[in-house]
XYZ file of C-alpha atoms in Angstrom:
650
model
C 68.450 71.302 62.525
C 71.176 69.470 63.656
C 70.823 65.911 65.341
C 73.702 66.081 67.449
C 75.880 68.895 69.267
C 78.960 68.916 71.442
C 78.979 71.722 74.097
C 82.766 72.948 74.574
C 81.842 74.251 77.851
C 81.047 73.487 81.281
C 78.861 74.897 84.420
C 75.567 77.071 84.096
C 76.188 77.938 80.286
C 76.598 74.170 79.373
C 73.479 73.201 81.096
C 71.640 76.004 79.625
C 72.620 75.005 76.023
C 71.571 71.475 76.792
C 67.809 72.515 78.122
C 67.209 74.206 74.755
C 68.682 71.624 72.663
C 66.786 68.867 74.464
C 63.478 70.698 73.856
C 64.257 71.073 69.850
C 65.190 67.310 70.049
C 68.897 67.641 69.513
C 70.911 65.261 71.153
C 74.073 66.690 73.230
C 77.771 65.701 73.755
C 79.139 67.135 77.059
C 83.017 67.548 77.633
C 84.326 67.238 80.956
C 87.705 67.684 82.837
C 88.938 65.807 85.923
C 87.578 68.200 88.313
C 84.081 67.973 86.336
C 83.829 64.271 86.368
C 80.734 64.458 88.469
C 79.123 67.659 87.545
C 75.479 68.892 86.600
C 76.202 69.431 82.903
C 77.697 65.989 82.396
C 74.831 64.395 84.235
C 72.503 66.206 82.014
C 73.691 65.574 78.911
C 73.260 62.259 76.441
C 76.854 61.529 76.481
C 79.993 62.915 78.030
C 83.474 62.527 77.025
C 86.561 63.297 79.231
C 89.133 65.772 77.545
C 91.933 66.202 79.863
C 92.991 67.530 83.457
C 91.478 69.876 85.750
C 93.575 73.206 84.528
C 91.682 74.748 81.597
C 94.832 74.527 79.735
C 94.930 70.715 79.844
C 91.119 70.662 79.001
C 88.622 73.288 78.018
C 91.056 75.163 76.174
C 92.844 71.865 74.324
C 90.776 72.458 70.984
C 92.323 69.482 69.428
C 90.581 67.402 72.084
C 87.394 68.977 71.938
C 87.285 68.372 67.746
C 88.250 64.468 68.549
C 85.373 63.989 71.198
C 82.857 65.612 68.545
C 84.100 63.320 65.656
C 84.250 60.239 68.248
C 80.568 60.724 69.221
C 79.225 62.020 65.712
C 78.544 65.330 66.739
C 77.906 67.752 63.634
C 78.587 70.979 65.460
C 80.203 72.433 68.362
C 78.747 75.041 70.686
C 81.126 77.090 72.410
C 79.312 78.788 75.204
C 81.200 81.678 76.459
C 84.698 82.042 77.682
C 87.266 79.402 77.023
C 87.264 79.049 73.300
C 84.199 80.822 72.239
C 85.952 83.765 70.528
C 89.120 82.023 69.421
C 89.189 82.504 65.459
C 91.653 79.884 65.279
C 89.732 77.235 66.829
C 86.960 78.084 64.512
C 89.082 77.349 61.692
C 90.053 73.782 63.021
C 86.351 73.327 63.480
C 85.656 74.090 60.018
C 88.383 72.059 58.691
C 87.544 69.047 60.508
C 84.049 69.104 58.572
C 81.946 70.263 61.832
C 79.927 73.563 62.030
C 80.845 76.261 64.904
C 77.812 77.725 66.389
C 78.771 81.254 66.425
C 80.162 83.704 64.119
C 83.035 83.098 61.360
C 86.901 83.370 62.116
C 86.800 86.462 60.204
C 84.344 88.327 62.368
C 85.687 87.083 65.404
C 89.206 88.346 64.182
C 87.731 91.800 63.161
C 86.289 92.264 66.585
C 88.665 90.076 68.762
C 91.432 92.814 69.220
C 90.003 96.082 71.041
C 92.287 98.294 69.004
C 91.781 96.914 65.617
C 87.705 96.672 66.171
C 87.846 100.456 67.209
C 89.806 101.436 64.131
C 87.227 99.551 62.019
C 84.123 101.009 63.645
C 85.368 104.390 63.172
C 85.567 103.576 59.377
C 81.966 102.442 59.528
C 80.883 105.477 61.327
C 79.831 103.918 64.653
C 81.408 106.624 67.459
C 84.338 105.312 69.264
C 85.935 106.571 72.575
C 88.854 109.150 72.563
C 92.085 107.443 72.991
C 95.190 105.695 71.844
C 94.484 102.320 69.828
C 97.741 101.946 67.816
C 100.027 98.991 67.604
C 103.032 100.713 69.066
C 103.567 99.644 72.622
C 106.665 101.227 73.962
C 106.041 102.589 77.627
C 107.279 105.959 76.723
C 104.737 106.471 73.772
C 101.999 104.780 75.766
C 102.814 107.442 78.586
C 103.041 110.157 76.325
C 99.435 109.524 74.704
C 97.868 109.436 78.172
C 99.097 112.992 78.851
C 97.583 113.995 75.519
C 94.287 112.442 76.327
C 94.149 113.723 79.609
C 93.982 112.021 82.930
C 92.028 110.018 84.358
C 92.847 107.490 81.633
C 92.142 103.783 81.480
C 94.729 101.108 80.421
C 92.761 98.280 78.914
C 94.159 94.878 77.506
C 93.329 94.983 73.909
C 92.341 91.019 73.854
C 89.766 89.583 76.035
C 87.481 90.941 78.399
C 85.746 90.285 81.970
C 87.680 93.590 83.384
C 90.976 91.282 83.225
C 94.131 93.712 81.937
C 92.168 96.809 83.127
C 93.687 99.842 85.050
C 92.409 102.983 85.918
C 95.161 105.953 85.992
C 94.550 109.177 87.933
C 98.027 110.757 87.722
C 101.138 110.163 85.674
C 103.104 109.100 88.367
C 101.144 105.906 88.745
C 101.095 105.160 85.151
C 104.077 103.025 84.941
C 102.977 100.525 87.694
C 99.296 100.408 86.260
C 100.778 99.353 82.777
C 102.942 96.496 84.256
C 100.003 95.172 86.112
C 97.732 95.497 83.256
C 99.975 93.758 81.112
C 100.941 90.841 83.438
C 97.148 90.259 83.815
C 96.411 90.136 80.176
C 99.245 87.929 79.275
C 97.917 85.382 81.985
C 94.635 85.624 80.901
C 94.668 85.938 77.169
C 98.256 85.240 76.202
C 98.661 88.949 74.956
C 100.006 91.666 76.769
C 99.266 94.634 74.358
C 96.961 97.517 75.658
C 95.399 100.227 74.623
C 94.942 103.916 76.420
C 91.456 105.596 76.465
C 89.953 108.738 78.080
C 88.303 107.723 81.311
C 84.378 108.860 81.462
C 83.605 110.558 84.549
C 80.241 109.168 85.271
C 80.337 106.025 82.659
C 77.348 103.979 82.143
C 77.837 100.569 80.476
C 74.853 99.996 78.127
C 75.240 97.231 75.490
C 72.917 96.118 72.638
C 72.444 92.415 71.612
C 72.397 91.546 68.097
C 71.644 88.868 65.733
C 72.632 88.160 62.333
C 72.051 84.850 59.814
C 74.088 83.925 56.845
C 71.813 85.597 54.509
C 72.676 89.262 55.405
C 70.104 89.815 57.862
C 70.994 91.481 61.262
C 68.711 92.942 63.860
C 68.959 94.132 67.638
C 67.096 92.634 70.647
C 67.257 96.096 72.677
C 69.570 96.976 75.033
C 70.908 95.797 78.570
C 72.277 97.794 81.442
C 75.465 96.257 82.917
C 76.819 99.432 84.921
C 76.899 97.634 88.286
C 80.387 96.297 88.271
C 82.926 95.460 90.812
C 86.506 95.273 89.716
C 85.137 95.961 85.946
C 83.265 93.036 86.133
C 79.363 92.853 86.316
C 77.270 91.714 89.159
C 73.667 92.821 88.180
C 72.307 93.287 84.964
C 69.014 94.807 83.678
C 67.187 95.202 80.748
C 65.960 97.646 79.424
C 68.386 100.358 80.651
C 66.825 102.641 83.161
C 66.202 106.135 81.959
C 66.846 105.151 78.220
C 65.578 107.759 76.038
C 63.797 106.995 72.509
C 66.496 109.193 71.087
C 69.450 107.254 72.510
C 67.886 103.732 71.871
C 67.253 104.731 68.470
C 71.054 105.894 68.043
C 72.763 103.110 69.889
C 70.856 100.454 68.290
C 71.401 101.532 64.817
C 74.792 102.011 65.498
C 75.037 98.369 66.921
C 73.444 97.163 63.884
C 75.725 98.943 61.710
C 78.803 97.531 63.441
C 77.104 93.936 63.066
C 76.481 94.319 59.420
C 79.990 96.020 58.822
C 81.686 92.536 59.234
C 78.504 90.400 57.811
C 77.927 88.931 61.560
C 76.123 85.813 61.835
C 74.760 84.372 65.190
C 74.669 85.998 68.827
C 76.700 89.012 69.581
C 76.920 92.162 71.761
C 78.058 95.613 70.879
C 79.259 97.371 74.035
C 79.025 100.876 74.579
C 80.238 103.544 77.188
C 78.000 106.255 77.952
C 78.534 109.550 79.701
C 75.949 109.858 82.053
C 77.015 113.201 83.653
C 74.260 115.237 82.130
C 71.831 112.352 81.426
C 71.207 110.100 78.784
C 72.144 112.126 75.535
C 72.138 110.704 71.904
C 75.539 112.167 71.478
C 77.435 111.044 74.496
C 77.889 107.269 73.946
C 80.757 105.412 72.121
C 81.822 101.983 71.094
C 83.971 99.984 73.517
C 84.121 96.329 71.935
C 81.909 93.618 70.650
C 81.748 90.279 72.184
C 81.447 87.732 69.346
C 79.317 85.216 71.462
C 76.515 84.700 73.726
C 76.606 86.949 76.701
C 76.518 85.605 80.682
C 73.353 88.233 80.999
C 71.782 86.978 77.623
C 68.667 85.722 79.840
C 67.291 89.377 80.719
C 67.392 90.147 76.936
C 65.181 86.782 76.605
C 62.878 87.654 79.546
C 62.010 90.928 77.812
C 61.768 89.689 74.324
C 60.617 86.024 74.789
C 63.132 84.895 72.355
C 65.380 82.011 73.275
C 68.695 83.165 71.966
C 70.263 79.648 72.144
C 67.633 78.385 69.842
C 68.301 81.198 67.605
C 72.021 80.181 67.580
C 70.993 76.597 66.714
C 68.683 77.567 63.766
C 71.046 80.046 62.237
C 74.126 77.797 62.587
C 72.216 75.032 60.794
C 71.430 77.251 57.638
C 68.003 78.828 58.498
C 67.135 82.689 58.349
C 66.492 84.659 61.513
C 63.315 83.719 62.829
C 62.143 87.251 63.337
C 62.271 90.569 61.498
C 63.069 93.645 63.433
C 59.406 94.909 63.629
C 58.455 91.335 64.914
C 60.835 91.821 67.995
C 58.973 93.863 70.770
C 60.043 94.793 74.281
C 57.849 93.761 77.111
C 58.441 94.663 80.848
C 61.614 94.940 82.879
C 64.272 91.989 83.871
C 67.184 91.695 86.368
C 70.018 89.202 86.697
C 72.138 88.729 89.672
C 75.216 86.670 89.355
C 75.824 84.705 92.790
C 79.498 84.054 93.213
C 81.484 82.050 95.731
C 83.562 85.153 96.896
C 84.068 87.221 99.949
C 83.020 91.007 99.166
C 84.222 92.044 102.608
C 87.698 91.166 101.468
C 87.600 93.020 98.132
C 85.585 90.436 96.650
C 88.127 87.809 96.848
C 87.245 84.346 95.093
C 86.368 81.380 97.421
C 86.160 77.736 97.150
C 84.296 75.191 99.312
C 81.749 72.647 99.111
C 78.125 73.412 98.622
C 76.780 71.302 101.843
C 73.537 73.254 101.378
C 72.080 74.985 98.387
C 68.450 75.925 98.050
C 66.687 78.530 95.692
C 63.405 79.800 95.900
C 60.591 77.263 94.865
C 58.358 79.765 93.225
C 58.595 83.335 91.795
C 57.745 86.135 93.692
C 54.306 87.940 93.370
C 53.519 89.356 90.044
C 56.801 88.363 88.674
C 58.535 85.350 86.795
C 61.659 83.948 87.697
C 64.477 81.375 86.304
C 67.701 80.080 87.969
C 70.713 79.246 85.759
C 72.955 76.927 87.346
C 75.708 74.363 86.821
C 75.906 73.200 90.373
C 74.055 71.038 92.746
C 73.935 70.509 96.395
C 77.138 68.621 97.484
C 78.979 70.186 94.482
C 82.324 71.413 95.364
C 83.767 75.244 93.844
C 87.049 74.548 92.375
C 89.831 76.966 92.181
C 90.377 75.941 88.671
C 87.251 78.086 87.113
C 85.043 80.893 87.428
C 83.505 80.789 90.940
C 79.969 81.249 89.881
C 77.292 79.569 91.730
C 74.247 80.494 89.826
C 72.273 83.581 88.033
C 68.986 84.672 89.515
C 66.891 86.190 86.924
C 63.443 87.879 87.400
C 60.984 89.583 85.318
C 58.083 91.602 86.016
C 55.936 94.343 84.035
C 57.901 97.369 85.381
C 61.387 97.877 87.030
C 60.093 98.347 90.364
C 58.237 95.001 90.372
C 61.303 93.165 88.882
C 63.264 94.790 91.328
C 61.310 93.972 94.256
C 61.193 90.273 92.845
C 64.936 90.412 93.013
C 65.296 90.905 96.594
C 62.761 88.483 97.232
C 64.642 85.864 95.238
C 67.792 86.936 97.149
C 66.308 86.727 100.744
C 65.055 83.295 99.661
C 68.372 81.943 98.579
C 70.150 79.673 100.940
C 73.878 78.648 100.321
C 76.170 77.037 103.345
C 79.589 75.488 102.574
C 81.219 78.397 100.983
C 81.313 82.524 101.547
C 79.077 83.951 98.696
C 77.971 87.446 97.615
C 74.420 87.068 98.426
C 74.153 89.579 101.297
C 76.063 92.217 98.812
C 74.081 91.662 96.012
C 70.846 92.298 98.377
C 72.510 95.359 99.821
C 73.179 96.497 96.071
C 69.743 95.848 95.170
C 68.315 97.779 97.997
C 70.574 100.777 97.466
C 68.619 103.914 96.793
C 70.641 105.133 93.857
C 70.397 101.781 92.570
C 66.843 101.381 93.123
C 66.506 104.852 91.342
C 68.300 103.714 88.374
C 70.992 106.336 88.986
C 73.894 103.838 88.426
C 77.125 104.199 86.744
C 80.329 101.909 86.920
C 81.401 103.692 89.782
C 78.644 103.216 92.157
C 79.938 99.920 93.854
C 83.243 101.360 94.356
C 82.151 104.445 95.834
C 79.830 102.349 98.223
C 81.593 99.582 98.694
C 82.374 99.562 102.265
C 78.519 100.021 103.142
C 77.516 97.664 100.599
C 79.663 94.898 101.721
C 79.216 95.499 105.534
C 77.813 92.782 107.194
C 75.971 93.345 110.430
C 76.847 91.276 113.625
C 74.712 88.358 114.252
C 71.637 89.381 116.350
C 70.695 87.442 119.692
C 68.052 85.250 117.809
C 70.598 84.412 115.362
C 73.101 83.182 117.815
C 70.392 81.360 119.963
C 69.212 79.699 116.740
C 72.865 78.514 116.020
C 73.438 77.348 119.710
C 70.338 75.423 119.423
C 71.275 73.811 116.339
C 74.677 72.974 117.489
C 73.512 71.134 120.517
C 72.790 68.174 118.236
C 71.608 65.870 121.132
C 69.283 63.951 118.698
C 70.730 62.371 115.662
C 67.887 61.626 113.434
C 65.516 64.615 114.516
C 63.403 66.150 111.536
C 65.798 69.013 110.290
C 62.870 71.444 109.617
C 62.480 71.166 113.383
C 66.194 71.493 114.497
C 65.379 71.829 118.180
C 61.907 70.380 118.835
C 63.471 66.966 119.900
C 65.387 68.701 122.628
C 62.405 69.379 124.621
C 62.438 67.118 128.052
C 65.617 65.035 126.666
C 67.613 63.994 129.781
C 70.815 66.302 129.362
C 68.618 69.270 130.001
C 66.817 67.821 132.781
C 69.567 69.179 135.165
C 68.975 72.778 134.082
C 71.347 73.810 131.279
C 74.301 72.853 128.840
C 76.943 74.927 127.489
C 77.820 75.217 123.574
C 80.693 77.095 122.374
C 80.358 78.791 118.919
C 82.937 80.360 116.520
C 82.075 83.508 114.776
C 85.279 84.385 112.736
C 88.022 84.763 115.333
C 85.498 85.522 118.363
C 84.311 82.549 120.490
C 80.764 82.688 121.722
C 79.637 80.692 124.777
C 75.963 80.159 125.188
C 74.158 78.255 127.886
C 70.788 76.512 126.890
C 67.967 75.735 129.317
C 64.961 73.901 128.338
C 61.840 75.069 129.677
C 58.718 73.388 130.510
C 56.765 74.964 128.069
C 58.600 73.569 125.403
C 60.881 76.479 124.828
C 64.302 77.478 125.483
C 66.330 80.180 127.184
C 70.122 80.848 125.541
C 71.952 82.961 127.749
C 74.973 84.802 125.929
C 77.103 87.570 127.123
C 74.461 89.741 125.777
C 71.535 88.570 127.742
C 69.101 85.750 127.928
C 67.043 85.163 124.617
C 63.953 82.954 124.499
C 62.989 80.614 121.617
C 59.697 78.632 121.195
C 60.352 74.951 119.457
C 60.309 75.249 115.691
C 61.296 79.040 115.789
C 61.088 79.940 112.284
C 64.603 80.532 111.447
C 66.214 79.158 108.487
C 69.008 77.221 109.106
C 71.774 74.541 107.539
C 74.125 72.357 109.414
C 76.999 70.932 108.014
C 80.193 69.459 108.931
C 81.568 71.269 112.155
C 79.501 74.597 111.044
C 75.947 75.710 111.332
C 74.670 78.463 109.049
C 71.618 80.372 110.187
C 70.123 82.662 107.361
C 68.478 86.117 107.874
C 67.234 87.653 104.828
C 70.093 87.124 102.228
C 72.961 86.935 104.827
C 74.271 83.703 105.811
C 75.691 83.694 109.285
C 78.475 80.756 109.675
C 79.330 79.634 113.024
C 82.285 77.131 113.768
C 81.098 74.293 116.155
C 84.662 73.046 117.652
C 85.027 69.739 118.689
C 85.767 69.600 122.641
C 87.950 66.443 122.282
C 90.196 67.796 119.026
C 93.499 69.141 119.711
C 94.084 72.469 118.034
C 96.835 72.321 115.395
C 99.583 74.884 116.381
C 101.732 73.984 113.117
C 102.790 77.078 111.389
C 99.964 79.049 113.114
C 101.801 82.019 114.725
C 99.564 85.066 115.011
C 102.005 87.088 112.950
C 101.795 84.799 109.855
C 100.092 86.105 106.769
C 98.174 83.357 104.977
C 97.060 83.006 101.427
C 93.169 83.855 101.250
C 92.521 81.490 98.392
C 94.615 79.082 95.921
C 96.790 80.879 93.443
C 100.158 81.654 91.988
C 102.724 83.927 93.532
C 103.172 86.400 90.644
C 105.529 89.355 92.339
C 107.395 89.386 95.436
C 108.036 93.154 96.692
C 109.749 92.489 99.887
C 112.363 89.844 101.323
C 113.447 88.481 104.577
C 114.954 90.777 107.213
C 112.976 93.830 105.465
C 110.930 95.760 108.040
C 107.326 96.472 106.624
C 104.261 98.758 107.743
C 100.815 97.921 108.191
C 99.040 98.045 104.536
C 102.390 97.852 102.713
C 102.076 95.490 99.588
C 104.325 92.383 99.906
C 103.583 90.312 97.127
C 100.762 89.920 94.272
C 98.769 86.343 94.238
C 97.430 85.599 90.748
C 94.079 83.675 91.398
C 91.550 82.806 88.649
C 93.423 84.910 86.356
C 93.082 88.085 88.299
C 95.832 89.981 90.348
C 95.249 90.379 93.948
C 97.642 92.495 95.965
C 98.549 91.185 99.479
C 99.540 93.654 101.966
C 101.085 93.772 105.552
C 98.518 92.851 108.166
C 100.677 94.836 110.789
C 104.049 96.353 111.205
C 106.850 93.863 111.404
C 109.987 92.418 110.015
C 109.510 89.717 107.802
C 111.207 86.379 108.566
C 110.472 84.044 105.389
C 108.176 84.817 102.542
C 107.085 82.783 99.509
C 109.014 82.789 96.364
C 107.762 83.965 92.985
C 106.252 81.392 90.965
C 105.252 79.229 94.069
C 101.638 77.586 93.804
C 99.745 78.050 96.895
C 96.677 76.788 98.341
C 94.070 78.322 100.484
C 95.685 78.913 104.026
C 99.270 78.368 102.719
C 101.383 80.795 104.970
C 103.006 83.493 102.553
C 104.632 85.543 104.827
C 106.343 84.625 108.384
C 107.162 87.778 110.518
C 109.854 87.781 113.238
C 108.213 87.153 116.560
C 108.576 89.683 119.341
C 108.082 89.462 123.020
C 104.745 90.849 123.861
């Protein structure tokens, strides 16, 4: 076993690796960018080395800086985590050339599986079924369009490099192929530095089922059963589970055998995942699954596999990389119970899952596991940390395990309802709605489920009277040092209320709510709004968080955010014309489709904003004439005016 390793990553995966290394007595070295100087993974590691500025190209993608940090600190090996350099074979070569050990597969294995088209040709030779499609080298648009017609619409354009849904477009008819291809290529180039694509048949009711495999340097390879990752938005996973619901013995046998065959074909060593697409239109059948790709690294969703097998996959990574054989044989790996993982992101589900930023002024996870279940929280942030525009906006992963799927799903719903986050928009309410969806709950899930029900799943009900009343009482803030668990108890009998009432203004989105609070002699309060009067007792039981100029009231998994306007502050009218279109997030203006003087209609695409390596189409919010529009290549921040419209007389 190694005595010291360096972790070439950040956030929750760096923290995850540190925990296992610490348990095994292995010293850890963290690396960090400017933005991560005070981050949790830096605080947890035994040592930490600064490797560059905040953008990933200046820090976490600088292999030379990372290797220098390893040699400087005396680390023997480098754990890549996932993302960044984890599947970069040139980096593996550099690590090996420096006399260090890469905790993962060989560069040859990564190269064999790193490009989807080449990997599928290799799998065909190995006898592993692959999705019908074009996986060739030629990239001429006429050829690709011709192949799409031959395959038959709908088709899926996919970047041949990378993953995470980037560089992927579904195309339903030939007229849209050229535009979709251009978008996929731009996104793939930005994310992976490679704009080449492949074209495949789009499966009508696809399930994304993957198999965890593990190999060592002695020719041994095993599987640790399957995970279902079909619950996706924009081709990115949000809730994963293991085992797959509805899995049949015949399909499990065929799929796991194919996965081990794939790993053996490239003499794979370390943790890896073989991803399959399954046609679930007629149920799960052993002849209706196809190889999609192999991820030659640890997966984000690996905790659900750990929960059902009792295996610490990071420990296995360290043991295999240090020269040991696999700790267990296939017969010694048993499946027990059911597990779910929900990815908590800083993103606005109501706006197409746009990434968000902000400071986590309030962060609380359930303190104990729900009844009849176990739970673990995987996170790389603490209360007070900022969600940066430079990196993936993940806040945490909630992982639960129960003796069966129903118990585990109930535990997930309870865990989500008990999570409190204030300071940034999150997807917690969306995750809770998805977990409660009848189709998801029954296991009838495919990769299109969220898309079909997105409007329903992302809808946030208006705050009820009790929520508004609670926010108003918290916003009153007449006692500076009160017990935060009793946010309004100290208001009882306070002089400001002896005269009868006090008015409080709240901002809920674009709306202003005025509440009139009256303290009663029995210790309660009457809160009057436009919807009537609501009565609350002191210590009314609602969960809430107070943060600068805001109050958040939690109701289940939904956090209702209210602004608390400063009555003494003047409104900033600079550039705040009602017709202006502002950037919903920091990013790069990639493509501009309109110009000054052009008349546009509501919903017309005006420009494409690239943020966190994904493209987001920004459309006109209303009919109008453009006065000014941002230039291509402009770097913008959250709230920057992208488009100014010509003002019209009311």
